[in-house]
mmCIF file of C-alpha atoms in Angstrom:
data_model
loop_
_atom_site.group_PDB
_atom_site.id
_atom_site.type_symbol
_atom_site.label_atom_id
_atom_site.label_comp_id
_atom_site.label_asym_id
_atom_site.label_seq_id
_atom_site.Cartn_x
_atom_site.Cartn_y
_atom_site.Cartn_z
ATOM 1 C CA GLN I 1 112.766 107.241 108.033
ATOM 2 C CA LYS I 2 110.413 108.440 105.333
ATOM 3 C CA GLU I 3 111.875 108.603 101.858
ATOM 4 C CA VAL I 4 110.552 112.100 101.243
ATOM 5 C CA GLU I 5 109.935 114.388 104.190
ATOM 6 C CA GLN I 6 108.168 117.708 104.404
ATOM 7 C CA ASN I 7 107.046 119.855 107.308
ATOM 8 C CA SER I 8 103.297 119.322 107.455
ATOM 9 C CA GLY I 9 102.640 122.887 108.581
ATOM 10 C CA PRO I 10 100.351 124.598 108.534
ATOM 11 C CA LEU I 11 102.455 127.461 107.236
ATOM 12 C CA SER I 12 100.861 130.893 107.268
ATOM 13 C CA VAL I 13 102.271 133.936 105.495
ATOM 14 C CA PRO I 14 100.775 137.376 104.860
ATOM 15 C CA GLU I 15 99.797 138.375 101.340
ATOM 16 C CA GLY I 16 102.781 139.680 99.403
ATOM 17 C CA ALA I 17 105.358 137.819 101.497
ATOM 18 C CA ILE I 18 107.697 135.025 100.427
ATOM 19 C CA ALA I 19 106.581 131.507 101.319
ATOM 20 C CA SER I 20 109.366 128.961 101.738
ATOM 21 C CA LEU I 21 108.596 125.249 101.513
ATOM 22 C CA ASN I 22 111.185 122.593 102.232
ATOM 23 C CA CYS I 23 111.680 118.940 101.410
ATOM 24 C CA THR I 24 114.385 116.371 102.138
ATOM 25 C CA TYR I 25 114.840 112.968 100.553
ATOM 26 C CA SER I 26 116.772 109.876 101.525
ATOM 27 C CA ASP I 27 117.641 108.210 98.193
ATOM 28 C CA ARG I 28 120.955 109.601 96.918
ATOM 29 C CA GLY I 29 120.233 108.121 93.488
ATOM 30 C CA SER I 30 117.170 110.327 93.028
ATOM 31 C CA GLN I 31 117.073 112.047 89.667
ATOM 32 C CA SER I 32 114.043 114.299 89.342
ATOM 33 C CA PHE I 33 112.283 116.501 91.844
ATOM 34 C CA PHE I 34 108.802 117.906 91.515
ATOM 35 C CA TRP I 35 106.552 120.350 93.311
ATOM 36 C CA TYR I 36 102.819 119.815 93.015
ATOM 37 C CA ARG I 37 100.026 121.994 94.328
ATOM 38 C CA GLN I 38 96.803 120.431 95.556
ATOM 39 C CA TYR I 39 93.682 122.337 96.438
ATOM 40 C CA SER I 40 91.337 120.673 98.894
ATOM 41 C CA GLY I 41 89.463 117.785 97.275
ATOM 42 C CA LYS I 42 91.234 118.264 93.941
ATOM 43 C CA SER I 43 93.962 116.475 92.032
ATOM 44 C CA PRO I 44 97.599 117.470 92.378
ATOM 45 C CA GLU I 45 98.863 119.727 89.595
ATOM 46 C CA LEU I 46 102.496 120.266 88.663
ATOM 47 C CA ILE I 47 104.088 123.615 89.513
ATOM 48 C CA MET I 48 107.730 122.929 88.718
ATOM 49 C CA PHE I 49 110.341 120.267 88.309
ATOM 50 C CA ILE I 50 114.096 120.469 88.765
ATOM 51 C CA TYR I 51 116.888 117.966 88.205
ATOM 52 C CA SER I 52 120.124 119.971 88.351
ATOM 53 C CA ASN I 53 121.695 121.560 91.390
ATOM 54 C CA GLY I 54 120.899 125.225 91.784
ATOM 55 C CA ASP I 55 117.871 127.390 91.238
ATOM 56 C CA LYS I 56 115.138 127.271 88.638
ATOM 57 C CA GLU I 57 112.720 130.151 88.319
ATOM 58 C CA ASP I 58 109.261 130.255 86.754
ATOM 59 C CA GLY I 59 107.307 133.429 87.371
ATOM 60 C CA ARG I 60 106.736 133.827 91.100
ATOM 61 C CA PHE I 61 108.044 130.337 91.824
ATOM 62 C CA THR I 62 111.666 129.297 92.382
ATOM 63 C CA ALA I 63 112.757 125.723 92.985
ATOM 64 C CA GLN I 64 116.119 125.102 94.607
ATOM 65 C CA LEU I 65 118.001 121.796 94.616
ATOM 66 C CA ASN I 66 121.023 120.752 96.632
ATOM 67 C CA LYS I 67 121.842 117.110 95.938
ATOM 68 C CA ALA I 68 124.767 117.020 98.362
ATOM 69 C CA SER I 69 122.413 117.957 101.202
ATOM 70 C CA GLN I 70 119.509 115.978 99.683
ATOM 71 C CA TYR I 71 117.331 119.014 99.946
ATOM 72 C CA VAL I 72 114.853 120.683 97.612
ATOM 73 C CA SER I 73 112.813 123.794 98.297
ATOM 74 C CA LEU I 74 110.132 125.946 96.712
ATOM 75 C CA LEU I 75 109.943 129.688 97.149
ATOM 76 C CA ILE I 76 106.759 131.551 96.294
ATOM 77 C CA ARG I 77 107.282 135.284 95.942
ATOM 78 C CA ASP I 78 104.506 137.851 96.316
ATOM 79 C CA SER I 79 102.229 135.198 97.824
ATOM 80 C CA GLN I 80 98.539 135.507 96.999
ATOM 81 C CA PRO I 81 95.493 134.077 98.807
ATOM 82 C CA SER I 82 94.962 131.891 95.731
ATOM 83 C CA ASP I 83 98.279 130.191 96.573
ATOM 84 C CA SER I 84 96.667 128.710 99.688
ATOM 85 C CA ALA I 85 96.841 124.963 99.128
ATOM 86 C CA THR I 86 98.824 121.879 100.075
ATOM 87 C CA TYR I 87 102.206 121.641 98.365
ATOM 88 C CA LEU I 88 103.553 118.186 97.644
ATOM 89 C CA CYS I 89 107.195 117.403 97.050
ATOM 90 C CA ALA I 90 107.790 114.353 94.830
ATOM 91 C CA VAL I 91 110.982 112.544 93.922
ATOM 92 C CA THR I 92 111.860 110.007 91.252
ATOM 93 C CA GLY I 93 114.216 107.642 93.014
ATOM 94 C CA SER I 94 116.738 105.103 91.790
ATOM 95 C CA ALA I 95 114.004 102.450 91.829
ATOM 96 C CA ARG I 96 112.164 104.542 89.222
ATOM 97 C CA GLN I 97 109.181 105.162 91.465
ATOM 98 C CA LEU I 98 107.645 108.576 91.978
ATOM 99 C CA THR I 99 107.444 109.058 95.756
ATOM 100 C CA PHE I 100 105.553 111.887 97.417
ATOM 101 C CA GLY I 101 106.029 113.625 100.708
ATOM 102 C CA SER I 102 103.045 114.125 102.985
ATOM 103 C CA GLY I 103 102.640 117.745 101.917
ATOM 104 C CA THR I 104 102.834 121.183 103.511
ATOM 105 C CA GLN I 105 99.620 123.125 103.982
ATOM 106 C CA LEU I 106 100.108 126.800 103.089
ATOM 107 C CA THR I 107 97.707 129.590 104.016
ATOM 108 C CA VAL I 108 98.212 133.085 102.614
ATOM 109 C CA LEU I 109 96.434 135.622 104.771
ATOM 110 C CA PRO I 110 94.841 138.635 103.024
ATOM 111 C CA GLU V 1 91.867 117.165 75.402
ATOM 112 C CA ALA V 2 94.736 115.322 77.099
ATOM 113 C CA GLN V 3 93.453 113.763 80.274
ATOM 114 C CA VAL V 4 93.375 110.924 82.775
ATOM 115 C CA THR V 5 89.851 109.728 83.488
ATOM 116 C CA GLN V 6 88.866 107.810 86.587
ATOM 117 C CA ASN V 7 85.515 106.268 87.332
ATOM 118 C CA PRO V 8 83.603 106.358 89.542
ATOM 119 C CA ARG V 9 84.290 109.646 91.340
ATOM 120 C CA TYR V 10 82.505 108.517 94.481
ATOM 121 C CA LEU V 11 81.769 105.002 95.690
ATOM 122 C CA ILE V 12 80.269 103.601 98.859
ATOM 123 C CA THR V 13 80.438 99.847 99.190
ATOM 124 C CA VAL V 14 80.230 97.096 101.778
ATOM 125 C CA THR V 15 83.018 94.983 103.171
ATOM 126 C CA GLY V 16 83.914 92.073 100.930
ATOM 127 C CA LYS V 17 82.123 93.180 97.769
ATOM 128 C CA LYS V 18 84.576 93.175 94.882
ATOM 129 C CA LEU V 19 84.973 96.462 93.048
ATOM 130 C CA THR V 20 86.985 97.954 90.198
ATOM 131 C CA VAL V 21 88.030 101.553 89.740
ATOM 132 C CA THR V 22 88.826 102.315 86.134
ATOM 133 C CA CYS V 23 91.565 104.600 84.847
ATOM 134 C CA SER V 24 92.134 105.600 81.256
ATOM 135 C CA GLN V 25 94.576 108.037 79.637
ATOM 136 C CA ASN V 26 94.578 109.380 76.077
ATOM 137 C CA MET V 27 98.184 110.609 75.945
ATOM 138 C CA ASN V 28 99.890 107.362 74.915
ATOM 139 C CA HIS V 29 101.814 107.375 78.186
ATOM 140 C CA GLU V 30 103.937 104.376 79.109
ATOM 141 C CA TYR V 31 103.925 104.835 82.868
ATOM 142 C CA MET V 32 100.775 104.607 84.973
ATOM 143 C CA SER V 33 100.299 104.332 88.711
ATOM 144 C CA TRP V 34 97.762 104.277 91.488
ATOM 145 C CA TYR V 35 98.003 106.239 94.734
ATOM 146 C CA ARG V 36 95.905 106.467 97.823
ATOM 147 C CA GLN V 37 95.765 109.646 99.881
ATOM 148 C CA ASP V 38 94.963 109.663 103.563
ATOM 149 C CA PRO V 39 95.099 112.620 105.981
ATOM 150 C CA GLY V 40 98.627 113.261 107.208
ATOM 151 C CA LEU V 41 100.117 110.501 105.049
ATOM 152 C CA GLY V 42 100.309 112.171 101.670
ATOM 153 C CA LEU V 43 100.150 110.177 98.462
ATOM 154 C CA ARG V 44 101.258 106.582 98.818
ATOM 155 C CA GLN V 45 101.865 104.471 95.741
ATOM 156 C CA ILE V 46 99.868 101.248 95.491
ATOM 157 C CA TYR V 47 100.992 99.801 92.141
ATOM 158 C CA TYR V 48 102.695 101.103 89.051
ATOM 159 C CA SER V 49 103.171 99.947 85.477
ATOM 160 C CA MET V 50 106.088 100.756 83.191
ATOM 161 C CA ASN V 51 104.257 99.522 80.100
ATOM 162 C CA VAL V 52 101.732 96.985 78.839
ATOM 163 C CA GLU V 53 101.831 93.716 80.813
ATOM 164 C CA VAL V 54 104.485 95.160 83.179
ATOM 165 C CA THR V 55 103.244 95.945 86.684
ATOM 166 C CA ASP V 56 104.974 96.197 90.032
ATOM 167 C CA LYS V 57 104.125 96.788 93.657
ATOM 168 C CA GLY V 58 104.404 100.199 95.203
ATOM 169 C CA ASP V 59 104.592 100.970 98.880
ATOM 170 C CA VAL V 60 101.113 99.809 99.953
ATOM 171 C CA PRO V 61 99.973 97.000 97.585
ATOM 172 C CA GLU V 62 98.230 94.724 100.085
ATOM 173 C CA GLY V 63 94.558 94.184 99.256
ATOM 174 C CA TYR V 64 94.814 95.557 95.708
ATOM 175 C CA LYS V 65 95.321 94.151 92.240
ATOM 176 C CA VAL V 66 95.969 95.810 88.911
ATOM 177 C CA SER V 67 96.284 94.844 85.287
ATOM 178 C CA ARG V 68 97.701 96.540 82.186
ATOM 179 C CA LYS V 69 96.365 94.741 79.146
ATOM 180 C CA GLU V 70 96.216 97.909 77.042
ATOM 181 C CA LYS V 71 98.440 100.943 77.160
ATOM 182 C CA ARG V 72 95.616 103.371 77.901
ATOM 183 C CA ASN V 73 93.873 101.474 80.728
ATOM 184 C CA PHE V 74 95.048 100.629 84.238
ATOM 185 C CA PRO V 75 92.185 99.419 86.449
ATOM 186 C CA LEU V 76 92.508 99.050 90.215
ATOM 187 C CA ILE V 77 90.764 96.010 91.663
ATOM 188 C CA LEU V 78 89.780 95.462 95.274
ATOM 189 C CA GLU V 79 88.857 91.788 95.527
ATOM 190 C CA SER V 80 87.550 91.971 99.093
ATOM 191 C CA PRO V 81 87.421 95.578 100.288
ATOM 192 C CA SER V 82 87.811 96.349 103.968
ATOM 193 C CA PRO V 83 87.102 99.548 105.937
ATOM 194 C CA ASN V 84 90.841 100.385 106.105
ATOM 195 C CA GLN V 85 90.749 100.837 102.341
ATOM 196 C CA THR V 86 88.464 103.827 102.747
ATOM 197 C CA SER V 87 90.497 106.562 101.101
ATOM 198 C CA LEU V 88 90.881 108.996 98.229
ATOM 199 C CA TYR V 89 92.434 107.254 95.223
ATOM 200 C CA PHE V 90 94.293 108.857 92.338
ATOM 201 C CA CYS V 91 95.434 107.385 89.077
ATOM 202 C CA ALA V 92 98.372 109.078 87.362
ATOM 203 C CA SER V 93 100.194 108.696 84.085
ATOM 204 C CA SER V 94 103.519 109.899 82.683
ATOM 205 C CA LEU V 95 105.113 109.649 79.269
ATOM 206 C CA ARG V 96 107.776 107.606 81.055
ATOM 207 C CA ILE V 97 109.688 107.697 84.336
ATOM 208 C CA GLY V 98 112.700 109.855 83.917
ATOM 209 C CA ILE V 99 114.182 113.281 84.273
ATOM 210 C CA GLY V 100 111.543 115.977 84.408
ATOM 211 C CA THR V 101 108.667 113.790 83.267
ATOM 212 C CA GLU V 102 105.442 115.193 84.633
ATOM 213 C CA ALA V 103 102.742 112.988 86.160
ATOM 214 C CA PHE V 104 99.170 113.807 85.158
ATOM 215 C CA PHE V 105 96.475 112.916 87.654
ATOM 216 C CA GLY V 106 92.898 111.798 87.316
ATOM 217 C CA GLN V 107 90.107 113.560 89.209
ATOM 218 C CA GLY V 108 90.237 111.126 92.114
ATOM 219 C CA THR V 109 87.883 108.468 93.448
ATOM 220 C CA ARG V 110 86.600 108.799 96.978
ATOM 221 C CA LEU V 111 85.940 105.287 98.251
ATOM 222 C CA THR V 112 84.089 104.459 101.458
ATOM 223 C CA VAL V 113 83.935 100.848 102.662
ATOM 224 C CA VAL V 114 81.377 100.190 105.397
#
């Protein structure tokens, strides 16, 4: 079982729709949860982090964390073509390593 | 400008020829790490370092070495590269590992071993 799992996609949504990206993790001692965006051939860049149960909103992005279910998600409202990228979920586990999922490829169709 | 700098950006080498990929950060970060990225496998951690002279293996350390003699530098060494080490490599640094601490990434090094 992978430590951090994401649906690889590809996920396609029309422009203006809500894109929902999901991630599960296996280490119950995990403390911090991150969402990175990576454009093709580029470095990952941080979108949001969350460490408490519940929702955290930043502009069009909302991260949701449920530690009991070991589940973290990212919602992108009013999706734009410029949001088309691979989204990486990352988790800081109890071993103090930052572990990434394999990423979900998102395409926003104009 | 705060940044993580990797060199070279692109490298083609032959099997068995030792190489070093350099990584330097100017943010006084304690934590540095190396990842490789392969299609469908995401970012996999090779080695990480909590501070100077403290390094530890990640998930895929075989065939790699690192050192952390100075806080700002964290070179990745391939003593005898093989074709299965062809990959996209990223160096990253964080102030520390902890709650909400962001990792900053270098530009990446695309390595091809023939």
